[in-house]
Short mmCIF file of C-alpha atoms in Angstrom, two decimals:
data_model
loop_
_atom_site.label_atom_id
_atom_site.label_comp_id
_atom_site.label_asym_id
_atom_site.label_seq_id
_atom_site.Cartn_x
_atom_site.Cartn_y
_atom_site.Cartn_z
CA MET T 1 267.73 129.03 21.63
CA ARG T 2 265.70 132.23 21.66
CA ILE T 3 261.96 132.23 20.24
CA ILE T 4 261.92 134.94 17.42
CA ARG T 5 259.17 137.28 18.48
CA TYR T 6 256.78 138.93 16.27
CA CYS T 7 254.94 141.16 18.24
CA LEU T 8 254.93 144.66 16.54
CA PRO T 9 251.59 145.77 15.10
CA ALA T 10 253.92 147.50 12.23
CA ALA T 11 255.52 144.06 11.03
CA LEU T 12 251.73 142.34 11.00
CA LEU T 13 250.76 145.42 8.59
CA LEU T 14 253.37 144.66 6.31
CA VAL T 15 252.64 140.98 6.42
CA THR T 16 248.88 141.71 6.04
CA ALA T 17 249.27 144.02 2.88
CA SER T 18 250.24 141.63 0.81
CA CYS T 19 247.97 138.57 1.99
CA SER T 20 244.47 140.36 2.61
CA GLY T 21 243.41 139.77 -0.85
CA ASN T 22 240.73 137.04 -1.17
CA SER T 23 238.63 139.45 -2.89
CA SER T 24 235.78 137.23 -3.49
CA GLY T 25 234.84 138.23 -6.55
CA GLY T 26 235.55 141.65 -6.38
CA ASP T 27 231.98 142.98 -5.27
CA PRO T 28 231.47 146.52 -4.93
CA PRO T 29 230.65 148.09 -1.45
CA GLU T 30 227.27 147.96 -0.05
CA VAL T 31 227.85 151.44 1.56
CA THR T 32 229.90 154.60 0.82
CA GLU T 33 231.21 155.00 4.12
CA ALA T 34 232.79 152.58 6.66
CA ALA T 35 235.00 153.29 9.70
CA PRO T 36 238.80 153.31 9.45
CA ALA T 37 240.79 149.66 8.85
CA ARG T 38 242.63 148.69 12.13
CA VAL T 39 244.23 145.80 13.98
CA ARG T 40 243.35 144.99 17.70
CA ARG T 41 245.32 143.17 20.10
CA ILE T 42 243.60 140.33 21.49
CA THR T 43 242.31 140.23 25.17
CA ARG T 44 243.69 137.91 27.67
CA ALA T 45 240.13 135.79 27.64
CA GLU T 46 240.28 135.77 24.08
CA TYR T 47 243.71 134.53 24.41
CA ASP T 48 242.76 131.62 26.38
CA ASN T 49 240.11 130.91 23.91
CA SER T 50 242.21 131.30 20.92
CA VAL T 51 245.09 129.02 22.82
CA TYR T 52 242.31 126.00 23.39
CA SER T 53 241.69 125.80 19.72
CA ILE T 54 245.06 126.10 18.48
CA VAL T 55 246.50 123.62 20.81
CA LYS T 56 243.57 121.58 20.89
CA ASN T 57 243.67 120.93 24.80
CA PRO T 58 240.77 118.82 26.21
CA THR T 59 241.21 120.37 29.81
CA PRO T 60 241.16 124.49 29.44
CA VAL T 61 243.19 125.75 31.91
CA PRO T 62 242.66 130.06 31.92
CA MET T 63 246.47 130.67 31.47
CA ALA T 64 246.20 134.56 30.30
CA GLN T 65 244.57 135.58 33.75
CA LEU T 66 247.94 135.59 35.27
CA PHE T 67 249.31 138.01 32.35
CA ALA T 68 249.33 141.86 33.13
CA PRO T 69 245.59 142.68 33.09
CA GLU T 70 244.32 145.22 30.64
CA ASP T 71 242.57 148.99 31.76
CA THR T 72 239.45 150.11 30.53
CA LEU T 73 238.25 152.51 28.06
CA LEU T 74 234.70 153.50 28.26
CA GLY T 75 234.11 150.94 31.18
CA PHE T 76 235.42 147.98 28.83
CA THR T 77 238.65 146.07 28.51
CA THR T 78 237.94 144.77 24.76
CA HIS T 79 238.98 148.32 23.18
CA ASP T 80 241.54 148.69 20.30
CA ARG T 81 244.20 150.31 21.99
CA LEU T 82 245.71 147.47 23.79
CA GLN T 83 249.11 146.37 22.97
CA VAL T 84 252.17 144.19 23.51
CA THR T 85 253.54 146.04 26.54
CA PRO T 86 257.32 144.47 27.38
CA LEU T 87 256.26 143.40 30.40
CA LEU T 88 253.25 141.34 28.50
CA ALA T 89 255.97 139.97 25.90
CA ASP T 90 257.79 138.32 28.78
CA GLN T 91 254.73 136.67 29.91
CA LEU T 92 253.75 135.16 25.98
CA ASP T 93 257.02 133.94 25.53
CA SER T 94 257.20 132.39 28.84
CA ALA T 95 253.52 130.88 28.72
CA ALA T 96 254.47 129.85 24.96
CA GLU T 97 258.11 127.70 26.31
CA ARG T 98 256.76 126.37 29.79
CA ASN T 99 253.37 125.93 29.76
CA TRP T 100 251.03 125.66 25.56
CA GLY T 101 254.51 124.80 23.60
CA PRO T 102 254.72 121.66 25.68
CA VAL T 103 251.35 121.03 25.94
CA ALA T 104 250.82 121.63 22.55
CA VAL T 105 253.58 119.28 20.97
CA ASN T 106 251.74 116.61 22.36
CA ASN T 107 248.26 117.02 21.58
CA LEU T 108 249.40 118.14 17.59
CA ALA T 109 251.78 114.98 17.24
CA SER T 110 249.23 113.55 14.39
CA GLU T 111 250.68 117.03 12.35
CA TYR T 112 253.96 116.83 12.19
CA GLU T 113 255.07 113.58 12.37
CA CYS T 114 255.94 112.43 9.21
CA ALA T 115 254.55 109.25 7.48
CA ALA T 116 257.71 106.55 5.93
CA GLY T 117 258.64 107.94 2.35
CA LYS T 118 257.75 111.28 2.84
CA SER T 119 259.73 114.23 2.74
CA GLU T 120 260.29 115.63 6.32
CA GLU T 121 260.59 119.17 5.24
CA ASP T 122 257.37 118.92 3.38
CA CYS T 123 255.52 117.53 6.18
CA ALA T 124 257.17 120.38 7.85
CA ARG T 125 255.83 122.46 5.62
CA ALA T 126 251.97 121.08 5.73
CA PHE T 127 252.30 121.72 9.72
CA ILE T 128 252.99 124.79 9.55
CA ARG T 129 250.46 125.80 7.47
CA VAL T 130 247.69 123.68 9.39
CA LEU T 131 249.13 125.14 12.37
CA GLY T 132 249.11 129.01 10.91
CA ALA T 133 245.84 129.47 9.45
CA ARG T 134 244.23 127.72 12.78
CA ALA T 135 246.51 130.83 14.54
CA PHE T 136 246.55 133.39 12.54
CA ARG T 137 242.52 132.96 11.30
CA ARG T 138 243.61 133.02 7.48
CA PRO T 139 246.04 130.92 5.70
CA VAL T 140 249.79 131.63 6.16
CA VAL T 141 251.96 133.88 3.59
CA ALA T 142 254.88 132.77 1.67
CA ASP T 143 257.49 134.96 4.13
CA GLU T 144 255.54 133.51 7.23
CA GLU T 145 256.23 129.97 6.02
CA LYS T 146 259.79 130.54 4.76
CA ASP T 147 260.66 132.04 8.57
CA LEU T 148 258.69 129.08 10.45
CA LEU T 149 260.34 126.52 8.13
CA GLU T 150 263.71 127.89 8.75
CA LEU T 151 263.05 128.02 12.41
CA TRP T 152 262.35 124.27 12.23
CA ASN T 153 265.20 123.51 10.25
CA ALA T 154 267.43 125.53 12.67
CA VAL T 155 265.55 123.35 15.72
CA ARG T 156 266.13 120.31 13.72
CA LYS T 157 269.63 120.26 13.15
CA ASP T 158 270.44 119.50 16.44
CA THR T 159 266.96 117.81 17.80
CA SER T 160 264.38 115.71 16.96
CA PRO T 161 260.99 116.99 15.01
CA LYS T 162 259.47 117.01 18.32
CA ALA T 163 261.42 119.96 19.67
CA ALA T 164 261.16 121.62 16.36
CA ALA T 165 257.57 121.33 16.12
CA GLU T 166 257.42 123.09 20.01
CA TYR T 167 259.35 126.38 18.60
CA VAL T 168 257.31 126.34 15.56
CA ILE T 169 254.35 126.27 18.41
CA GLN T 170 255.94 128.78 20.42
CA ALA T 171 256.94 131.22 17.50
CA VAL T 172 253.39 131.37 15.80
CA LEU T 173 251.74 132.09 19.65
CA THR T 174 254.10 134.69 20.22
CA SER T 175 253.78 136.11 16.86
CA ALA T 176 251.68 139.19 15.50
CA SER T 177 249.81 137.64 13.57
CA PHE T 178 248.18 135.66 16.65
CA LEU T 179 247.99 138.62 18.77
CA TYR T 180 246.35 140.81 17.15
CA ARG T 181 243.56 140.71 14.72
CA THR T 182 242.82 142.38 11.27
CA GLU T 183 240.35 144.70 10.12
CA LEU T 184 241.86 145.82 6.78
CA GLY T 185 239.89 144.45 3.90
CA GLU T 186 240.30 143.57 0.51
CA SER T 187 243.63 144.46 -0.80
CA GLY T 188 244.32 145.95 -3.81
CA ALA T 189 241.81 149.33 -3.56
CA PRO T 190 243.52 152.94 -2.65
CA ALA T 191 243.50 154.55 0.02
CA ASN T 192 240.60 155.92 1.35
CA GLN T 193 238.18 153.94 -0.18
CA VAL T 194 235.69 151.63 1.35
CA VAL T 195 236.14 147.67 0.93
CA TRP T 196 234.92 144.72 2.21
CA LEU T 197 236.57 143.11 4.62
CA THR T 198 238.25 139.72 3.69
CA GLN T 199 235.90 136.37 4.10
CA GLN T 200 238.43 135.77 6.72
CA GLU T 201 238.27 139.03 8.67
CA ILE T 202 234.34 138.54 8.55
CA ALA T 203 234.42 134.87 10.04
CA SER T 204 236.63 136.21 12.51
CA SER T 205 234.67 139.62 13.41
CA ILE T 206 231.53 137.18 13.19
CA SER T 207 233.09 134.75 15.60
CA PHE T 208 234.76 137.42 18.28
CA ALA T 209 231.67 139.59 18.32
CA ILE T 210 229.63 136.74 19.31
CA THR T 211 232.01 134.18 21.77
CA GLY T 212 235.29 136.40 22.05
CA ALA T 213 236.89 132.93 20.60
CA PRO T 214 238.08 132.43 16.85
CA PRO T 215 236.06 130.83 13.98
CA ASP T 216 235.18 127.56 14.47
CA ALA T 217 235.33 124.92 11.52
CA GLU T 218 231.75 125.65 10.27
CA LEU T 219 233.03 129.75 9.73
CA THR T 220 236.28 128.87 8.67
CA ALA T 221 234.13 126.84 5.92
CA ALA T 222 232.03 129.23 4.86
CA ALA T 223 234.82 132.03 4.89
CA ALA T 224 236.26 129.77 2.06
CA ALA T 225 233.36 129.05 0.72
CA GLY T 226 232.91 133.18 -0.26
CA VAL T 227 229.37 133.35 1.08
CA LEU T 228 229.75 135.78 4.23
CA LYS T 229 228.67 138.95 2.14
CA SER T 230 225.63 137.36 2.56
CA ALA T 231 223.85 139.05 5.73
CA ASP T 232 221.29 136.05 5.37
CA VAL T 233 224.27 134.14 6.28
CA ARG T 234 226.42 135.76 9.08
CA GLU T 235 222.93 136.00 10.85
CA SER T 236 222.64 132.02 10.69
CA HIS T 237 225.92 132.11 12.18
CA ALA T 238 225.67 134.35 15.11
CA ARG T 239 222.43 132.49 16.01
CA ARG T 240 224.44 128.86 15.83
CA LEU T 241 227.31 130.58 18.15
CA LEU T 242 224.75 132.71 20.37
CA LYS T 243 223.36 129.00 21.45
CA THR T 244 227.53 127.89 22.65
CA LYS T 245 228.85 128.09 26.15
CA GLN T 246 231.49 130.50 25.16
CA SER T 247 228.74 132.97 24.24
CA GLN T 248 227.14 132.81 27.47
CA GLN T 249 230.79 133.13 28.99
CA TYR T 250 231.46 136.49 26.55
CA LEU T 251 228.32 137.99 27.30
CA GLN T 252 228.65 137.45 31.29
CA ARG T 253 231.61 139.08 30.61
CA PHE T 254 230.03 142.22 29.10
CA VAL T 255 227.49 142.29 31.88
CA ILE T 256 230.37 142.19 34.53
CA GLU T 257 232.05 144.75 32.56
CA TRP T 258 229.10 147.22 31.21
CA LEU T 259 227.99 146.99 34.95
CA GLY T 260 230.78 147.78 36.49
CA LEU T 261 231.29 144.88 38.96
CA SER T 262 234.89 143.75 38.17
CA GLY T 263 236.07 144.33 41.37
CA LEU T 264 233.86 142.31 43.81
CA GLU T 265 236.88 140.14 44.69
CA SER T 266 238.50 143.03 46.37
CA LEU T 267 235.60 144.84 47.79
CA ASN T 268 235.94 145.79 51.66
CA LYS T 269 233.86 147.74 54.17
CA ASN T 270 234.57 149.07 57.56
CA ASN T 271 233.48 145.83 59.89
CA GLN T 272 232.35 148.59 63.07
CA VAL T 273 229.70 150.17 60.53
CA PHE T 274 228.47 146.57 58.77
CA PRO T 275 229.17 143.96 61.17
CA ASP T 276 227.90 141.73 58.57
CA PHE T 277 230.57 141.90 56.20
CA SER T 278 232.90 139.59 56.22
CA VAL T 279 235.02 137.69 53.60
CA ALA T 280 232.41 134.91 53.69
CA PHE T 281 229.70 137.74 52.95
CA LYS T 282 231.44 139.05 50.04
CA ASP T 283 232.02 135.54 48.34
CA SER T 284 228.00 134.41 48.77
CA SER T 285 226.95 138.39 47.45
CA ARG T 286 229.38 137.69 44.94
CA ARG T 287 228.19 134.47 44.21
CA GLU T 288 224.85 135.52 44.16
CA THR T 289 225.71 137.65 41.22
CA LEU T 290 227.31 135.72 38.72
CA THR T 291 224.88 132.96 39.54
CA PHE T 292 222.07 135.13 38.61
CA ILE T 293 223.72 136.57 35.37
CA ASP T 294 224.27 132.76 34.45
CA HIS T 295 220.86 131.94 34.33
CA VAL T 296 219.87 134.93 32.77
CA LEU T 297 222.05 134.55 29.83
CA ALA T 298 221.52 130.56 29.59
CA ASN T 299 217.69 130.08 30.43
CA GLU T 300 216.18 134.04 29.57
CA GLU T 301 217.74 134.32 26.76
CA ALA T 302 219.86 137.15 27.84
CA SER T 303 216.89 139.65 28.65
CA ILE T 304 218.05 142.50 29.83
CA LYS T 305 214.29 142.65 30.99
CA THR T 306 214.43 140.42 33.66
CA LEU T 307 218.36 140.88 34.95
CA LEU T 308 216.71 144.46 35.41
CA GLY T 309 213.50 143.79 36.77
CA ALA T 310 213.38 140.22 38.09
CA ASP T 311 211.69 139.17 41.06
CA TYR T 312 213.91 136.31 42.35
CA THR T 313 217.46 135.54 42.87
CA PHE T 314 219.76 132.90 43.53
CA ALA T 315 220.98 132.88 47.38
CA ASP T 316 222.77 130.75 49.68
CA GLY T 317 221.60 130.63 53.44
CA ARG T 318 223.53 133.89 54.00
CA MET T 319 222.22 136.06 51.60
CA SER T 320 218.83 134.77 51.91
CA LEU T 321 218.86 135.78 55.86
CA PHE T 322 220.07 138.92 54.68
CA TYR T 323 217.63 139.65 52.07
CA GLY T 324 214.88 138.45 54.36
CA THR T 325 213.67 135.56 52.23
CA THR T 326 213.47 132.32 51.86
CA LEU T 327 216.19 130.37 53.49
CA THR T 328 218.38 128.19 51.49
CA PRO T 329 219.58 124.73 52.64
CA ASP T 330 223.12 125.30 54.32
CA GLY T 331 226.07 125.54 51.71
CA THR T 332 223.85 125.35 48.82
CA ILE T 333 222.70 127.91 46.48
CA GLY T 334 219.34 127.92 44.92
CA ARG T 335 216.60 130.15 43.11
CA VAL T 336 214.76 132.52 46.04
CA PRO T 337 211.79 135.01 45.71
CA LEU T 338 213.16 138.61 46.11
CA PRO T 339 210.74 140.28 49.20
CA ALA T 340 208.99 143.52 47.84
CA ASN T 341 211.87 146.00 48.47
CA ARG T 342 214.39 144.14 46.24
CA VAL T 343 214.21 144.19 42.41
CA GLY T 344 217.00 142.78 40.24
CA ILE T 345 220.71 142.76 39.95
CA LEU T 346 220.21 146.61 40.83
CA THR T 347 219.62 145.46 44.29
CA HIS T 348 221.77 142.94 44.28
CA ALA T 349 224.30 143.81 47.96
CA SER T 350 227.16 142.74 45.29
CA VAL T 351 225.68 145.63 42.89
CA LEU T 352 224.82 148.07 46.00
CA THR T 353 227.68 147.30 48.01
CA THR T 354 230.48 148.74 44.70
CA TYR T 355 228.35 151.64 44.40
CA ALA T 356 228.83 152.61 48.08
CA LEU T 357 231.84 154.09 50.41
CA PHE T 358 233.72 152.11 53.11
CA ASP T 359 231.54 153.11 55.79
CA SER T 360 228.59 154.47 54.08
CA SER T 361 226.06 154.31 51.63
CA SER T 362 226.86 156.77 48.39
CA PRO T 363 223.93 158.79 46.56
CA ILE T 364 226.63 160.34 44.26
CA ARG T 365 228.22 156.86 43.34
CA ARG T 366 225.19 155.09 42.65
CA GLY T 367 223.60 158.09 40.99
CA LYS T 368 226.28 158.23 38.52
CA PHE T 369 226.16 154.73 38.05
CA VAL T 370 222.70 154.84 36.84
CA LEU T 371 223.02 157.88 34.31
CA THR T 372 226.14 156.25 33.07
CA ARG T 373 226.09 152.71 32.58
CA LEU T 374 222.23 152.26 32.34
CA LEU T 375 221.28 155.77 30.97
CA CYS T 376 224.24 156.50 28.43
CA ARG T 377 224.38 160.09 29.91
CA GLU T 378 227.87 161.77 30.08
CA VAL T 379 228.75 162.97 33.59
CA PRO T 380 232.07 165.61 33.52
CA PRO T 381 234.68 165.59 35.95
CA PRO T 382 234.04 168.29 39.20
CA PRO T 383 235.54 171.45 38.37
CA PRO T 384 239.37 171.63 39.28
CA SER T 385 238.08 173.74 42.30
CA ILE T 386 236.25 171.54 43.82
CA ILE T 387 237.73 169.41 46.19
CA ILE T 388 236.30 165.80 46.28
CA ILE T 389 235.83 164.22 49.67
CA PRO T 390 232.46 162.96 50.98
CA PRO T 391 231.15 164.39 53.55
CA ALA T 392 232.11 163.14 56.86
CA VAL T 393 229.77 160.40 58.62
CA ASP T 394 227.47 162.03 61.26
CA PRO T 395 225.77 159.89 63.69
CA THR T 396 223.40 162.37 64.50
CA SER T 397 222.25 162.92 60.51
CA THR T 398 221.18 160.81 57.66
CA THR T 399 223.28 160.13 54.37
CA ARG T 400 220.89 162.07 52.08
CA ALA T 401 220.93 165.01 54.82
CA ARG T 402 225.04 165.15 54.71
CA PHE T 403 225.08 164.71 50.53
CA ALA T 404 222.62 167.41 50.33
CA ALA T 405 224.04 169.59 52.28
CA HIS T 406 227.91 168.66 50.90
CA THR T 407 226.78 168.70 46.87
CA ASN T 408 224.53 172.49 47.46
CA ASN T 409 227.59 174.03 46.24
CA PRO T 410 226.44 176.25 43.21
CA ALA T 411 229.34 175.46 40.78
CA CYS T 412 228.07 171.33 41.56
CA ALA T 413 224.58 171.71 40.90
CA GLY T 414 224.81 171.25 37.14
CA CYS T 415 225.66 167.42 37.38
CA HIS T 416 224.31 167.11 40.65
CA ARG T 417 220.74 168.13 39.35
CA ASP T 418 220.61 164.46 37.85
CA LEU T 419 222.65 162.75 40.31
CA ASP T 420 221.45 163.11 43.32
CA PRO T 421 217.86 162.77 42.79
CA ILE T 422 218.36 158.93 41.71
CA GLY T 423 221.02 158.38 44.48
CA PHE T 424 219.17 159.67 47.05
CA GLY T 425 216.13 157.16 45.42
CA MET T 426 218.44 154.12 46.54
CA GLU T 427 219.07 155.54 50.07
CA ASP T 428 216.78 152.36 51.22
CA TYR T 429 219.94 150.26 51.30
CA ASP T 430 222.83 151.19 53.32
CA GLY T 431 226.51 150.44 52.08
CA LEU T 432 226.51 147.29 52.50
CA GLY T 433 223.24 146.83 50.81
CA LYS T 434 221.23 146.29 53.42
CA TYR T 435 217.23 147.23 53.36
CA ARG T 436 216.79 149.72 56.10
CA THR T 437 213.80 152.40 57.21
CA GLU T 438 215.72 154.41 59.75
CA GLU T 439 219.57 155.36 59.54
CA ASN T 440 220.81 156.32 63.26
CA GLY T 441 217.47 156.30 64.73
CA LEU T 442 216.05 159.07 61.66
CA PRO T 443 213.58 158.30 59.29
CA VAL T 444 214.96 157.37 56.06
CA ASP T 445 213.97 159.59 52.67
CA ALA T 446 214.10 156.84 49.95
CA SER T 447 212.05 159.50 47.51
CA GLY T 448 213.66 160.38 44.03
CA SER T 449 213.18 160.93 40.46
CA VAL T 450 214.99 160.28 37.28
CA VAL T 451 215.30 162.25 33.84
CA THR T 452 214.99 160.59 30.78
CA GLU T 453 214.09 161.32 27.13
CA ASP T 454 210.10 161.91 28.06
CA GLY T 455 210.50 163.78 31.01
CA THR T 456 211.27 163.55 34.99
CA HIS T 457 210.17 160.36 36.67
CA PRO T 458 209.93 160.29 40.76
CA PHE T 459 210.04 157.30 42.57
CA THR T 460 210.75 156.07 45.92
CA GLY T 461 213.22 153.16 46.80
CA GLY T 462 215.41 151.16 44.55
CA ALA T 463 213.11 148.45 43.95
CA ALA T 464 210.83 151.40 42.30
CA LEU T 465 214.20 152.65 40.39
CA ALA T 466 214.83 149.26 38.89
CA ARG T 467 211.20 148.65 38.06
CA PHE T 468 210.97 151.81 35.63
CA LEU T 469 214.36 151.33 34.25
CA SER T 470 213.56 147.61 33.10
CA GLU T 471 210.70 149.16 31.30
CA SER T 472 212.81 152.16 29.94
CA PRO T 473 213.03 152.82 26.09
CA ASP T 474 216.26 154.98 27.55
CA VAL T 475 217.79 151.96 28.80
CA ALA T 476 216.37 149.86 25.37
CA ASN T 477 218.68 152.56 23.70
CA CYS T 478 221.38 152.29 26.10
CA VAL T 479 222.19 149.22 26.21
CA PRO T 480 222.81 148.26 22.45
CA LEU T 481 225.47 151.33 22.73
CA GLN T 482 226.83 149.56 25.59
CA LEU T 483 227.31 146.36 23.54
CA PHE T 484 228.38 148.04 20.41
CA ARG T 485 231.05 149.23 22.93
CA TYR T 486 232.30 146.22 24.18
CA VAL T 487 232.04 144.09 21.06
CA MET T 488 234.16 146.66 18.74
CA GLY T 489 236.39 147.95 21.22
CA ARG T 490 235.91 151.75 20.36
CA ASP T 491 233.30 154.17 20.90
CA GLU T 492 230.54 155.62 18.42
CA ASP T 493 231.16 157.62 15.68
CA THR T 494 228.81 159.21 13.07
CA VAL T 495 229.33 156.52 10.63
CA ASP T 496 228.00 153.87 13.44
CA ALA T 497 224.75 155.92 13.51
CA ARG T 498 223.16 153.41 11.26
CA THR T 499 224.35 150.30 12.49
CA LEU T 500 223.02 151.70 16.31
CA GLU T 501 219.96 152.10 14.93
CA ASP T 502 219.76 148.54 13.28
CA MET T 503 221.10 147.31 17.14
CA ARG T 504 218.28 149.45 18.98
CA ARG T 505 215.25 148.42 16.51
CA GLY T 506 216.17 144.23 16.78
CA PHE T 507 216.92 145.09 20.41
CA ARG T 508 213.42 146.69 21.23
CA ALA T 509 211.96 144.12 18.40
CA ASP T 510 211.24 141.49 21.55
CA PRO T 511 209.82 142.71 24.61
CA LYS T 512 212.07 140.52 26.88
CA LEU T 513 214.93 142.84 25.57
CA LYS T 514 217.29 140.46 24.37
CA LEU T 515 220.95 140.82 24.10
CA GLY T 516 221.19 138.36 21.05
CA ASP T 517 218.98 140.36 19.17
CA ALA T 518 221.17 143.23 19.26
CA LEU T 519 224.11 141.27 18.40
CA VAL T 520 222.25 139.85 15.29
CA ALA T 521 221.47 142.97 14.06
CA LEU T 522 224.82 143.91 14.34
CA VAL T 523 226.71 141.12 12.14
CA ARG T 524 223.55 141.49 9.65
CA SER T 525 224.77 145.71 9.69
CA PRO T 526 226.90 146.11 6.08
CA TYR T 527 229.00 148.67 8.21
CA PHE T 528 229.94 145.89 10.21
CA VAL T 529 232.14 144.30 7.29
CA HIS T 530 233.59 147.06 5.53
CA ARG T 531 236.29 149.73 6.29
CA ARG T 532 238.01 152.38 4.64
CA THR T 533 241.47 151.44 4.15
CA THR T 534 243.92 154.34 5.46
CA SER T 535 246.66 156.23 4.06
CA PRO T 536 250.41 154.82 4.49
CA GLU T 537 252.10 156.07 6.64
#
């Protein structure tokens, strides 16, 4: 029997229109403007986290990483334009049928098995309500219960309650109400009105914003009690969740996507130019960066100042030797001091390699990286008439000289006036991230400058740039915006100005610049828990 798949957002909107009530007393909204109501598809990581909570699997397996990957918008895979494509729908069906259905039906036996003397249909109905509430992050509505009970009875005619339960589980795990999160608000309001999100929607929004996972028992209970309209209550749950392993994993994904490091496993370099490069080097540099990020999140309170300005890293023997620092024992990775020519994650080999070319460094890529990801400055695409081909490697010249001549075109000057001085100032690292003072027998000129709100700041070398950025007010303003885009899954709009102001104030309140403070400020914002109703199509 083929499982009925409920994976169209339109179908979800029809269901939620009748069930998003939970008005909690119909309190008037706290704001007069809000972002539009919407539904959002969960990401692959959110799928895994959600399935673990539904099937109660004690040994989580990251099954969703085998699904079709998400594209990126604004640099993040968490955007609200994700859909269930035909390919993904087939993969979801297969995972539910071959993997999670069989696992869940064994783990959840106590929830669907019926005690002697009880009506089996009543037991099935109770199971559907409990399972559906966990999966849909809200109570199951009548139409959903009816459809799932019909499925149970159809399977049960020819087989066991266990088989019927497995089919119900598969249907739930491929339904729109599971795969899409709602931000529709309390029901009954006319179109184009600002309304509170329902208590269950607030609980989901808090949990996904802090952990990338569905609400836990405490948040679910708070929603049932109707107390999540209180900013103080929301903050208490946010701070509690920030201490969890799931939150650390969620923030690790943010840092990786924010800094554009998702492709570390696929990096490749010309061995003739960079003899140090190998699969082992790539793995060592990737492990260094991930270990360092995890350390900052777990032990340095997710401090961006430490991430950008630390005087240490976590390296194995290969990376220790590459950096010229204290050697770690063979086969182990440990904390080592960075030499004076390196500061924080920006001078990690993995980052410098990412923002370089196959056979050389790239001042343009490095400059654009700093401008767009750390300073939140837009860099427009080059004019259509410009041929984007990097200058050929010249063994008699430096990279700086080659690129300076290449970008001296008047049509390019507008963008390269800001890009090049940053990238040129990082020329003391080659395309593999190795420190250098000479290139092709010529002295390396690593003088550069970066333009911020308060003027132009000269520097020499990537370490000096990293120190400057770790203290820069412009970076402190940019990081909350990047975090907003990651969490909310969209670009900022005029209605978000107050929220971003609060996030930035909370972020800058502590000299460490802690990500958790920005998230708490977001969750406290009244704009976080309100939406504007949309007109019916």
